[in-house]
Each structure stands twice: as C-alpha cells, then as structure tokens.
Amino acid sequence: MTEARPTGRLDKWLWQARFFKTRSLATRLVADGQVRVNAARVVKPATAVGPGDVLTFPQGARIRVVRITGLGVRRGPAAEAQTLYEDLTPERADAIPAERSGPRPTKRDRRALDALRDGEGPEN
C-alpha cells in the first residue's frame, strides 16, 4: 500500500512559515483568490498542501514563489520557519541598492528633492 503524503491547511502553513503576521491575514489572502498552488488558483483556506507543492502569492509589493519542503508543528522562530520552504522567487534587478556617489544630503538638499518630487520646483 502507498503511504499518504503528509498535508496541512494552506492558511496555517503560510502563517507558520512567517509569511503573514496573523493567520487571519493569510486566510483573507487565500479567500480572495490571490494564492496559487502548483499554478492553480485556490480560494479555500483549508486547501491541503504538503512537501513538493509550489505556492505563488503576493507579499507586499513583490510576488513570492516558494516550494514547500516541510510542514510545521508550531509557529516558531524565523530560523525554524525558513526550513519549511525553498525560496524560488526570481531576484529583481532593481533590488540592488544604489551606491552613494557623494556625502549624505543635507536637510536643505532633502527639501529641494521633496519639492521636485511634489512638482513644486526648488526653493531658494
């Protein structure tokens, strides 16, 4: 006989893996249809997931792609949560921090930059 693969609830796994601060946030994201399991959109927070499944979901301003490597027993520390998944999210080219080309801007420089962003023009 074939042994059944271990599974758990999708919303609980997202919370245990520390992708969301509360389980209700994870539940809402799944219920809104913003999570895909193995490229299929799911809307039920109780969807069974297990090791080998690939999840795609938004987190903040980026789209996360992770492969589940294990199921959690509890919501432990971050180091423990990182063992539950393998991050497949592609690196963004604009995520590389820009190097500073001079000294730190002064308060006057910052105000001038803020004025330019707001469309007012620099004040002198």
CSV table of N, CA, C and O in Angstrom, one decimal:
chain,number,residue,atom,x,y,z
A,1,MET,N,0.8,-1.2,0.0
A,1,MET,CA,0.0,0.0,0.0
A,1,MET,C,0.9,1.3,0.0
A,1,MET,O,1.9,1.3,0.6
A,2,THR,N,0.4,2.3,-0.7
A,2,THR,CA,1.2,3.5,-0.8
A,2,THR,C,0.8,4.4,0.5
A,2,THR,O,-0.3,4.6,0.8
A,3,GLU,N,1.9,4.9,1.1
A,3,GLU,CA,1.7,5.8,2.2
A,3,GLU,C,1.3,7.2,1.8
A,3,GLU,O,1.8,7.7,0.8
A,4,ALA,N,0.3,7.7,2.4
A,4,ALA,CA,-0.2,9.0,2.1
A,4,ALA,C,0.8,10.1,2.5
A,4,ALA,O,1.5,10.0,3.5
A,5,ARG,N,0.9,11.1,1.6
A,5,ARG,CA,1.8,12.2,1.9
A,5,ARG,C,1.2,13.1,3.0
A,5,ARG,O,0.0,13.4,3.0
A,6,PRO,N,2.1,13.6,3.9
A,6,PRO,CA,1.5,14.5,4.9
A,6,PRO,C,1.1,15.8,4.3
A,6,PRO,O,1.7,16.4,3.4
A,7,THR,N,-0.1,16.3,4.8
A,7,THR,CA,-0.6,17.6,4.3
A,7,THR,C,-1.1,18.4,5.5
A,7,THR,O,-1.3,17.9,6.6
A,8,GLY,N,-1.3,19.7,5.2
A,8,GLY,CA,-1.8,20.6,6.2
A,8,GLY,C,-2.6,21.7,5.5
A,8,GLY,O,-2.6,21.8,4.3
A,9,ARG,N,-3.2,22.5,6.3
A,9,ARG,CA,-4.0,23.7,5.8
A,9,ARG,C,-3.1,24.7,5.2
A,9,ARG,O,-2.1,25.1,5.8
A,10,LEU,N,-3.5,25.3,4.1
A,10,LEU,CA,-2.7,26.3,3.4
A,10,LEU,C,-2.5,27.6,4.2
A,10,LEU,O,-1.4,28.1,4.4
A,11,ASP,N,-3.6,28.1,4.8
A,11,ASP,CA,-3.5,29.3,5.6
A,11,ASP,C,-2.7,29.1,6.8
A,11,ASP,O,-1.9,30.0,7.2
A,12,LYS,N,-2.8,28.0,7.4
A,12,LYS,CA,-2.0,27.7,8.6
A,12,LYS,C,-0.5,27.6,8.3
A,12,LYS,O,0.4,28.1,9.0
A,13,TRP,N,-0.2,27.0,7.1
A,13,TRP,CA,1.2,26.9,6.7
A,13,TRP,C,1.8,28.2,6.4
A,13,TRP,O,2.9,28.5,6.8
A,14,LEU,N,1.1,29.1,5.7
A,14,LEU,CA,1.6,30.4,5.4
A,14,LEU,C,1.9,31.2,6.7
A,14,LEU,O,2.8,32.0,6.7
A,15,TRP,N,1.1,31.0,7.7
A,15,TRP,CA,1.3,31.7,9.0
A,15,TRP,C,2.5,31.1,9.7
A,15,TRP,O,3.3,31.8,10.2
A,16,GLN,N,2.6,29.8,9.7
A,16,GLN,CA,3.7,29.1,10.4
A,16,GLN,C,5.0,29.4,9.8
A,16,GLN,O,6.0,29.5,10.4
A,17,ALA,N,5.0,29.6,8.4
A,17,ALA,CA,6.3,29.9,7.7
A,17,ALA,C,6.6,31.3,7.8
A,17,ALA,O,7.6,31.8,7.2
A,18,ARG,N,5.8,32.1,8.5
A,18,ARG,CA,6.0,33.5,8.8
A,18,ARG,C,6.0,34.4,7.6
A,18,ARG,O,6.6,35.5,7.5
A,19,PHE,N,5.1,34.1,6.6
A,19,PHE,CA,4.9,35.0,5.5
A,19,PHE,C,3.8,36.0,5.9
A,19,PHE,O,3.8,37.1,5.3
A,20,PHE,N,3.0,35.7,6.9
A,20,PHE,CA,2.0,36.7,7.3
A,20,PHE,C,2.0,36.7,8.9
A,20,PHE,O,2.2,35.7,9.5
A,21,LYS,N,1.7,37.9,9.4
A,21,LYS,CA,1.8,38.1,10.8
A,21,LYS,C,0.7,37.4,11.6
A,21,LYS,O,0.9,36.9,12.7
A,22,THR,N,-0.5,37.3,11.0
A,22,THR,CA,-1.6,36.6,11.6
A,22,THR,C,-2.2,35.6,10.7
A,22,THR,O,-2.1,35.7,9.4
A,23,ARG,N,-2.8,34.6,11.2
A,23,ARG,CA,-3.5,33.6,10.4
A,23,ARG,C,-4.6,34.2,9.7
A,23,ARG,O,-4.9,33.7,8.5
A,24,SER,N,-5.3,35.1,10.2
A,24,SER,CA,-6.5,35.7,9.6
A,24,SER,C,-6.0,36.5,8.3
A,24,SER,O,-6.8,36.5,7.3
A,25,LEU,N,-4.9,37.1,8.3
A,25,LEU,CA,-4.4,37.7,7.1
A,25,LEU,C,-4.1,36.7,6.0
A,25,LEU,O,-4.4,36.9,4.8
A,26,ALA,N,-3.5,35.6,6.4
A,26,ALA,CA,-3.3,34.5,5.4
A,26,ALA,C,-4.6,34.0,4.9
A,26,ALA,O,-4.7,33.7,3.7
A,27,THR,N,-5.6,33.8,5.8
A,27,THR,CA,-6.9,33.3,5.4
A,27,THR,C,-7.5,34.2,4.4
A,27,THR,O,-8.1,33.8,3.4
A,28,ARG,N,-7.5,35.5,4.6
A,28,ARG,CA,-8.1,36.5,3.8
A,28,ARG,C,-7.4,36.5,2.4
A,28,ARG,O,-8.1,36.6,1.4
A,29,LEU,N,-6.1,36.4,2.3
A,29,LEU,CA,-5.4,36.4,1.1
A,29,LEU,C,-5.8,35.2,0.2
A,29,LEU,O,-6.1,35.3,-1.0
A,30,VAL,N,-5.9,34.0,0.9
A,30,VAL,CA,-6.4,32.8,0.1
A,30,VAL,C,-7.8,32.9,-0.3
A,30,VAL,O,-8.2,32.6,-1.4
A,31,ALA,N,-8.7,33.4,0.6
A,31,ALA,CA,-10.1,33.5,0.2
A,31,ALA,C,-10.3,34.5,-0.9
A,31,ALA,O,-11.3,34.4,-1.6
A,32,ASP,N,-9.5,35.5,-1.0
A,32,ASP,CA,-9.6,36.5,-2.1
A,32,ASP,C,-9.1,35.9,-3.4
A,32,ASP,O,-9.1,36.6,-4.5
A,33,GLY,N,-8.5,34.7,-3.4
A,33,GLY,CA,-8.1,34.1,-4.7
A,33,GLY,C,-6.7,34.6,-5.1
A,33,GLY,O,-6.4,34.5,-6.3
A,34,GLN,N,-5.9,35.0,-4.2
A,34,GLN,CA,-4.6,35.6,-4.6
A,34,GLN,C,-3.5,34.6,-4.4
A,34,GLN,O,-2.3,34.9,-4.7
A,35,VAL,N,-3.8,33.3,-4.1
A,35,VAL,CA,-2.7,32.3,-3.9
A,35,VAL,C,-2.9,31.2,-4.9
A,35,VAL,O,-4.1,30.8,-5.2
A,36,ARG,N,-1.8,30.8,-5.5
A,36,ARG,CA,-1.8,29.6,-6.4
A,36,ARG,C,-1.0,28.5,-5.9
A,36,ARG,O,0.1,28.7,-5.3
A,37,VAL,N,-1.6,27.3,-5.9
A,37,VAL,CA,-0.9,26.1,-5.5
A,37,VAL,C,-0.6,25.3,-6.8
A,37,VAL,O,-1.6,24.9,-7.5
A,38,ASN,N,0.6,25.1,-7.1
A,38,ASN,CA,1.0,24.3,-8.3
A,38,ASN,C,0.3,25.0,-9.5
A,38,ASN,O,-0.2,24.3,-10.4
A,39,ALA,N,0.3,26.3,-9.6
A,39,ALA,CA,-0.2,27.1,-10.7
A,39,ALA,C,-1.7,27.1,-10.8
A,39,ALA,O,-2.3,27.7,-11.7
A,40,ALA,N,-2.4,26.5,-9.9
A,40,ALA,CA,-3.9,26.5,-9.9
A,40,ALA,C,-4.4,27.5,-8.8
A,40,ALA,O,-3.9,27.3,-7.6
A,41,ARG,N,-5.2,28.4,-9.1
A,41,ARG,CA,-5.8,29.3,-8.2
A,41,ARG,C,-6.7,28.6,-7.2
A,41,ARG,O,-7.5,27.8,-7.5
A,42,VAL,N,-6.5,29.0,-5.9
A,42,VAL,CA,-7.3,28.4,-4.8
A,42,VAL,C,-8.0,29.5,-4.0
A,42,VAL,O,-7.5,30.6,-3.9
A,43,VAL,N,-9.2,29.2,-3.5
A,43,VAL,CA,-9.9,30.1,-2.8
A,43,VAL,C,-10.4,29.6,-1.4
A,43,VAL,O,-11.0,30.3,-0.6
A,44,LYS,N,-10.0,28.4,-1.1
A,44,LYS,CA,-10.3,27.8,0.2
A,44,LYS,C,-9.1,27.7,1.1
A,44,LYS,O,-8.1,27.1,0.8
A,45,PRO,N,-9.2,28.4,2.2
A,45,PRO,CA,-8.0,28.4,3.2
A,45,PRO,C,-7.7,27.0,3.7
A,45,PRO,O,-6.5,26.8,4.0
A,46,ALA,N,-8.6,26.1,3.7
A,46,ALA,CA,-8.4,24.7,4.1
A,46,ALA,C,-7.8,23.8,3.1
A,46,ALA,O,-7.7,22.6,3.3
A,47,THR,N,-7.3,24.4,1.9
A,47,THR,CA,-6.7,23.6,0.9
A,47,THR,C,-5.5,22.8,1.4
A,47,THR,O,-4.7,23.4,2.1
A,48,ALA,N,-5.5,21.5,1.1
A,48,ALA,CA,-4.4,20.7,1.6
A,48,ALA,C,-3.1,21.0,0.8
A,48,ALA,O,-3.1,20.9,-0.4
A,49,VAL,N,-2.0,21.2,1.5
A,49,VAL,CA,-0.7,21.4,0.9
A,49,VAL,C,0.3,20.5,1.6
A,49,VAL,O,0.1,20.2,2.8
A,50,GLY,N,1.3,20.2,0.9
A,50,GLY,CA,2.4,19.3,1.5
A,50,GLY,C,3.7,19.5,0.8
A,50,GLY,O,3.8,20.3,-0.1
A,51,PRO,N,4.7,18.8,1.3
A,51,PRO,CA,6.0,19.0,0.7
A,51,PRO,C,6.0,18.7,-0.8
A,51,PRO,O,5.3,17.8,-1.3
A,52,GLY,N,6.7,19.6,-1.6
A,52,GLY,CA,6.7,19.5,-3.0
A,52,GLY,C,5.8,20.4,-3.7
A,52,GLY,O,6.0,20.7,-4.9
A,53,ASP,N,4.8,20.9,-3.0
A,53,ASP,CA,3.9,21.9,-3.7
A,53,ASP,C,4.6,23.3,-3.8
A,53,ASP,O,5.4,23.7,-3.0
A,54,VAL,N,4.2,23.9,-4.9
A,54,VAL,CA,4.8,25.3,-5.2
A,54,VAL,C,3.7,26.3,-5.0
A,54,VAL,O,2.6,26.2,-5.6
A,55,LEU,N,3.9,27.3,-4.2
A,55,LEU,CA,3.0,28.4,-3.9
A,55,LEU,C,3.4,29.7,-4.5
A,55,LEU,O,4.6,30.0,-4.5
A,56,THR,N,2.5,30.4,-5.1
A,56,THR,CA,2.7,31.7,-5.7
A,56,THR,C,1.7,32.7,-5.0
A,56,THR,O,0.5,32.4,-5.1
A,57,PHE,N,2.2,33.7,-4.4
A,57,PHE,CA,1.3,34.7,-3.7
A,57,PHE,C,2.0,36.0,-3.6
A,57,PHE,O,3.2,36.1,-3.6
A,58,PRO,N,1.2,37.1,-3.5
A,58,PRO,CA,1.8,38.4,-3.3
A,58,PRO,C,2.1,38.6,-1.8
A,58,PRO,O,1.4,38.2,-0.9
A,59,GLN,N,3.2,39.3,-1.6
A,59,GLN,CA,3.6,39.7,-0.2
A,59,GLN,C,4.2,41.1,-0.3
A,59,GLN,O,5.3,41.3,-0.8
A,60,GLY,N,3.4,42.0,0.1
A,60,GLY,CA,3.8,43.4,0.0
A,60,GLY,C,3.8,43.8,-1.5
A,60,GLY,O,2.8,43.6,-2.2
A,61,ALA,N,4.9,44.4,-2.0
A,61,ALA,CA,5.0,44.8,-3.4
A,61,ALA,C,5.5,43.8,-4.3
A,61,ALA,O,5.7,44.0,-5.5
A,62,ARG,N,5.9,42.6,-3.8
A,62,ARG,CA,6.5,41.6,-4.6
A,62,ARG,C,5.7,40.3,-4.6
A,62,ARG,O,4.9,40.0,-3.8
A,63,ILE,N,6.0,39.5,-5.7
A,63,ILE,CA,5.3,38.2,-5.8
A,63,ILE,C,6.3,37.1,-5.3
A,63,ILE,O,7.4,37.1,-5.8
A,64,ARG,N,5.8,36.3,-4.4
A,64,ARG,CA,6.7,35.3,-3.8
A,64,ARG,C,6.4,33.9,-4.5
A,64,ARG,O,5.2,33.6,-4.7
A,65,VAL,N,7.4,33.2,-4.7
A,65,VAL,CA,7.3,31.8,-5.3
A,65,VAL,C,8.1,30.9,-4.4
A,65,VAL,O,9.3,31.1,-4.2
A,66,VAL,N,7.4,30.0,-3.7
A,66,VAL,CA,8.1,29.1,-2.7
A,66,VAL,C,7.7,27.6,-2.9
A,66,VAL,O,6.6,27.4,-3.3
A,67,ARG,N,8.6,26.7,-2.7
A,67,ARG,CA,8.3,25.3,-2.7
A,67,ARG,C,8.3,24.8,-1.3
A,67,ARG,O,9.3,25.1,-0.5
A,68,ILE,N,7.3,24.1,-0.9
A,68,ILE,CA,7.2,23.6,0.5
A,68,ILE,C,8.1,22.5,0.7
A,68,ILE,O,8.1,21.5,-0.1
A,69,THR,N,8.9,22.5,1.7
A,69,THR,CA,9.8,21.4,2.0
A,69,THR,C,9.4,20.6,3.2
A,69,THR,O,9.9,19.5,3.5
A,70,GLY,N,8.6,21.2,4.1
A,70,GLY,CA,8.1,20.6,5.3
A,70,GLY,C,6.9,21.2,5.9
A,70,GLY,O,6.6,22.4,5.5
A,71,LEU,N,6.2,20.5,6.7
A,71,LEU,CA,5.1,21.1,7.4
A,71,LEU,C,5.5,21.4,8.9
A,71,LEU,O,6.3,20.7,9.5
A,72,GLY,N,5.0,22.5,9.4
A,72,GLY,CA,5.4,23.0,10.7
A,72,GLY,C,4.4,22.4,11.7
A,72,GLY,O,3.3,22.1,11.5
A,73,VAL,N,4.9,22.3,12.9
A,73,VAL,CA,4.1,21.9,14.1
A,73,VAL,C,3.7,23.1,14.8
A,73,VAL,O,2.6,23.1,15.4
A,74,ARG,N,4.5,24.2,14.8
A,74,ARG,CA,4.2,25.4,15.5
A,74,ARG,C,4.7,26.6,14.8
A,74,ARG,O,5.4,26.4,13.8
A,75,ARG,N,4.3,27.8,15.2
A,75,ARG,CA,4.9,29.0,14.6
A,75,ARG,C,6.1,29.4,15.5
A,75,ARG,O,6.0,30.1,16.4
A,76,GLY,N,7.2,28.9,15.1
A,76,GLY,CA,8.4,29.1,15.9
A,76,GLY,C,9.2,30.3,15.4
A,76,GLY,O,8.7,31.1,14.6
A,77,PRO,N,10.5,30.3,15.8
A,77,PRO,CA,11.4,31.4,15.3
A,77,PRO,C,11.6,31.4,13.8
A,77,PRO,O,11.4,30.4,13.1
A,78,ALA,N,12.1,32.5,13.3
A,78,ALA,CA,12.3,32.7,11.9
A,78,ALA,C,13.2,31.6,11.3
A,78,ALA,O,13.0,31.1,10.2
A,79,ALA,N,14.3,31.3,12.1
A,79,ALA,CA,15.2,30.3,11.6
A,79,ALA,C,14.5,28.9,11.4
A,79,ALA,O,14.8,28.2,10.4
A,80,GLU,N,13.6,28.6,12.2
A,80,GLU,CA,12.8,27.3,12.1
A,80,GLU,C,11.9,27.5,10.9
A,80,GLU,O,11.7,26.5,10.2
A,81,ALA,N,11.2,28.6,10.8
A,81,ALA,CA,10.3,28.8,9.7
A,81,ALA,C,10.9,28.7,8.3
A,81,ALA,O,10.3,28.2,7.4
A,82,GLN,N,12.2,29.1,8.2
A,82,GLN,CA,12.9,29.1,6.9
A,82,GLN,C,13.2,27.7,6.5
A,82,GLN,O,13.5,27.5,5.3
A,83,THR,N,13.1,26.7,7.4
A,83,THR,CA,13.4,25.3,7.0
A,83,THR,C,12.1,24.7,6.3
A,83,THR,O,12.2,23.6,5.8
A,84,LEU,N,11.0,25.4,6.4
A,84,LEU,CA,9.8,24.8,5.9
A,84,LEU,C,9.6,25.1,4.3
A,84,LEU,O,8.7,24.5,3.7
A,85,TYR,N,10.5,25.9,3.7
A,85,TYR,CA,10.3,26.2,2.3
A,85,TYR,C,11.6,26.5,1.7
A,85,TYR,O,12.6,26.8,2.3
A,86,GLU,N,11.6,26.4,0.3
A,86,GLU,CA,12.7,26.8,-0.5
A,86,GLU,C,12.2,28.0,-1.4
A,86,GLU,O,11.2,27.9,-2.0
A,87,ASP,N,12.9,29.1,-1.3
A,87,ASP,CA,12.5,30.3,-2.0
A,87,ASP,C,12.9,30.2,-3.5
A,87,ASP,O,14.1,30.1,-3.8
A,88,LEU,N,11.9,30.3,-4.3
A,88,LEU,CA,12.1,30.2,-5.8
A,88,LEU,C,11.9,31.6,-6.4
A,88,LEU,O,11.9,31.7,-7.7
A,89,THR,N,11.7,32.6,-5.6
A,89,THR,CA,11.4,34.0,-6.1
A,89,THR,C,12.5,34.5,-6.9
A,89,THR,O,13.7,34.5,-6.5
A,90,PRO,N,12.3,34.9,-8.2
A,90,PRO,CA,13.4,35.4,-9.0
A,90,PRO,C,13.9,36.7,-8.4
A,90,PRO,O,13.1,37.5,-7.9
A,91,GLU,N,15.2,36.9,-8.5
A,91,GLU,CA,15.8,38.2,-8.0
A,91,GLU,C,15.4,39.3,-8.9
A,91,GLU,O,15.5,39.2,-10.1
A,92,ARG,N,15.1,40.4,-8.3
A,92,ARG,CA,14.7,41.6,-9.1
A,92,ARG,C,16.0,42.4,-9.3
A,92,ARG,O,16.9,42.6,-8.5
A,93,ALA,N,16.1,43.0,-10.6
A,93,ALA,CA,17.3,43.7,-10.9
A,93,ALA,C,17.3,45.1,-10.2
A,93,ALA,O,18.4,45.6,-9.9
A,94,ASP,N,16.2,45.6,-9.9
A,94,ASP,CA,16.1,46.9,-9.2
A,94,ASP,C,16.3,46.8,-7.7
A,94,ASP,O,16.3,47.8,-7.0
A,95,ALA,N,16.4,45.6,-7.2
A,95,ALA,CA,16.6,45.4,-5.8
A,95,ALA,C,18.0,45.6,-5.3
A,95,ALA,O,18.3,45.7,-4.1
A,96,ILE,N,18.9,45.8,-6.2
A,96,ILE,CA,20.3,46.1,-5.8
A,96,ILE,C,20.4,47.5,-5.3
A,96,ILE,O,20.0,48.4,-6.0
A,97,PRO,N,20.9,47.7,-4.1
A,97,PRO,CA,21.0,49.0,-3.6
A,97,PRO,C,22.0,49.9,-4.4
A,97,PRO,O,23.0,49.5,-4.8
A,98,ALA,N,21.6,51.1,-4.6
A,98,ALA,CA,22.4,52.1,-5.3
A,98,ALA,C,23.5,52.5,-4.4
A,98,ALA,O,23.3,52.8,-3.2
A,99,GLU,N,24.7,52.7,-5.0
A,99,GLU,CA,25.8,53.1,-4.2
A,99,GLU,C,25.8,54.7,-4.1
A,99,GLU,O,25.5,55.3,-5.1
A,100,ARG,N,26.1,55.2,-3.0
A,100,ARG,CA,26.1,56.6,-2.8
A,100,ARG,C,27.3,57.2,-3.5
A,100,ARG,O,28.4,56.7,-3.5
A,101,SER,N,27.0,58.3,-4.2
A,101,SER,CA,28.0,58.9,-5.1
A,101,SER,C,28.6,60.2,-4.4
A,101,SER,O,29.3,60.9,-5.1
A,102,GLY,N,28.3,60.4,-3.2
A,102,GLY,CA,28.9,61.6,-2.5
A,102,GLY,C,28.5,61.6,-1.1
A,102,GLY,O,28.0,60.6,-0.5
A,103,PRO,N,28.7,62.7,-0.4
A,103,PRO,CA,28.3,62.8,1.0
A,103,PRO,C,26.8,62.7,1.2
A,103,PRO,O,26.0,62.9,0.3
A,104,ARG,N,26.4,62.5,2.4
A,104,ARG,CA,25.0,62.4,2.7
A,104,ARG,C,24.3,63.7,2.5
A,104,ARG,O,24.9,64.8,2.8
A,105,PRO,N,23.1,63.7,1.9
A,105,PRO,CA,22.4,65.0,1.6
A,105,PRO,C,22.1,65.8,2.9
A,105,PRO,O,21.8,65.2,3.9
A,106,THR,N,22.2,67.1,2.8
A,106,THR,CA,21.8,67.9,3.9
A,106,THR,C,20.3,68.1,4.0
A,106,THR,O,19.6,67.7,3.1
A,107,LYS,N,19.8,68.7,5.0
A,107,LYS,CA,18.4,68.9,5.2
A,107,LYS,C,17.8,69.8,4.0
A,107,LYS,O,16.7,69.6,3.5
A,108,ARG,N,18.6,70.8,3.6
A,108,ARG,CA,18.2,71.7,2.6
A,108,ARG,C,18.1,70.9,1.2
A,108,ARG,O,17.2,71.1,0.5
A,109,ASP,N,19.1,70.0,1.0
A,109,ASP,CA,19.1,69.2,-0.2
A,109,ASP,C,17.8,68.3,-0.2
A,109,ASP,O,17.2,68.1,-1.2
A,110,ARG,N,17.5,67.7,0.9
A,110,ARG,CA,16.3,66.8,1.0
A,110,ARG,C,15.0,67.6,0.7
A,110,ARG,O,14.2,67.1,0.0
A,111,ARG,N,14.9,68.8,1.3
A,111,ARG,CA,13.7,69.6,1.0
A,111,ARG,C,13.6,69.9,-0.5
A,111,ARG,O,12.5,70.0,-1.1
A,112,ALA,N,14.8,70.2,-1.1
A,112,ALA,CA,14.7,70.5,-2.6
A,112,ALA,C,14.3,69.3,-3.4
A,112,ALA,O,13.5,69.4,-4.3
A,113,LEU,N,14.8,68.1,-3.0
A,113,LEU,CA,14.4,66.9,-3.6
A,113,LEU,C,12.9,66.6,-3.4
A,113,LEU,O,12.2,66.2,-4.4
A,114,ASP,N,12.4,66.8,-2.2
A,114,ASP,CA,11.0,66.6,-1.9
A,114,ASP,C,10.1,67.6,-2.8
A,114,ASP,O,9.1,67.2,-3.3
A,115,ALA,N,10.6,68.8,-2.9
A,115,ALA,CA,9.8,69.8,-3.7
A,115,ALA,C,9.8,69.4,-5.2
A,115,ALA,O,8.8,69.5,-5.9
A,116,LEU,N,10.9,68.8,-5.7
A,116,LEU,CA,10.9,68.4,-7.1
A,116,LEU,C,10.0,67.2,-7.3
A,116,LEU,O,9.3,67.1,-8.3
A,117,ARG,N,9.9,66.3,-6.3
A,117,ARG,CA,9.0,65.1,-6.4
A,117,ARG,C,7.6,65.5,-6.4
A,117,ARG,O,6.7,64.9,-7.0
A,118,ASP,N,7.3,66.6,-5.6
A,118,ASP,CA,5.9,67.1,-5.5
A,118,ASP,C,5.5,68.0,-6.7
A,118,ASP,O,4.4,68.4,-6.7
A,119,GLY,N,6.5,68.3,-7.5
A,119,GLY,CA,6.2,69.1,-8.7
A,119,GLY,C,6.2,70.6,-8.4
A,119,GLY,O,5.7,71.4,-9.2
A,120,GLU,N,6.8,71.0,-7.3
A,120,GLU,CA,6.8,72.5,-7.0
A,120,GLU,C,8.0,73.2,-7.5
A,120,GLU,O,8.0,74.4,-7.7
A,121,GLY,N,9.1,72.5,-7.6
A,121,GLY,CA,10.3,73.1,-8.0
A,121,GLY,C,11.1,73.5,-6.8
A,121,GLY,O,10.6,73.7,-5.7
A,122,PRO,N,12.4,73.7,-6.9
A,122,PRO,CA,13.3,74.0,-5.8
A,122,PRO,C,13.0,75.5,-5.3
A,122,PRO,O,12.7,76.4,-6.0
A,123,GLU,N,13.1,75.6,-4.0
A,123,GLU,CA,13.0,76.9,-3.3
A,123,GLU,C,14.4,77.4,-3.0
A,123,GLU,O,15.3,76.7,-2.5
A,124,ASN,N,14.7,78.7,-3.3
A,124,ASN,CA,16.0,79.3,-3.0
A,124,ASN,C,15.8,80.6,-2.3
A,124,ASN,O,14.9,81.3,-2.5
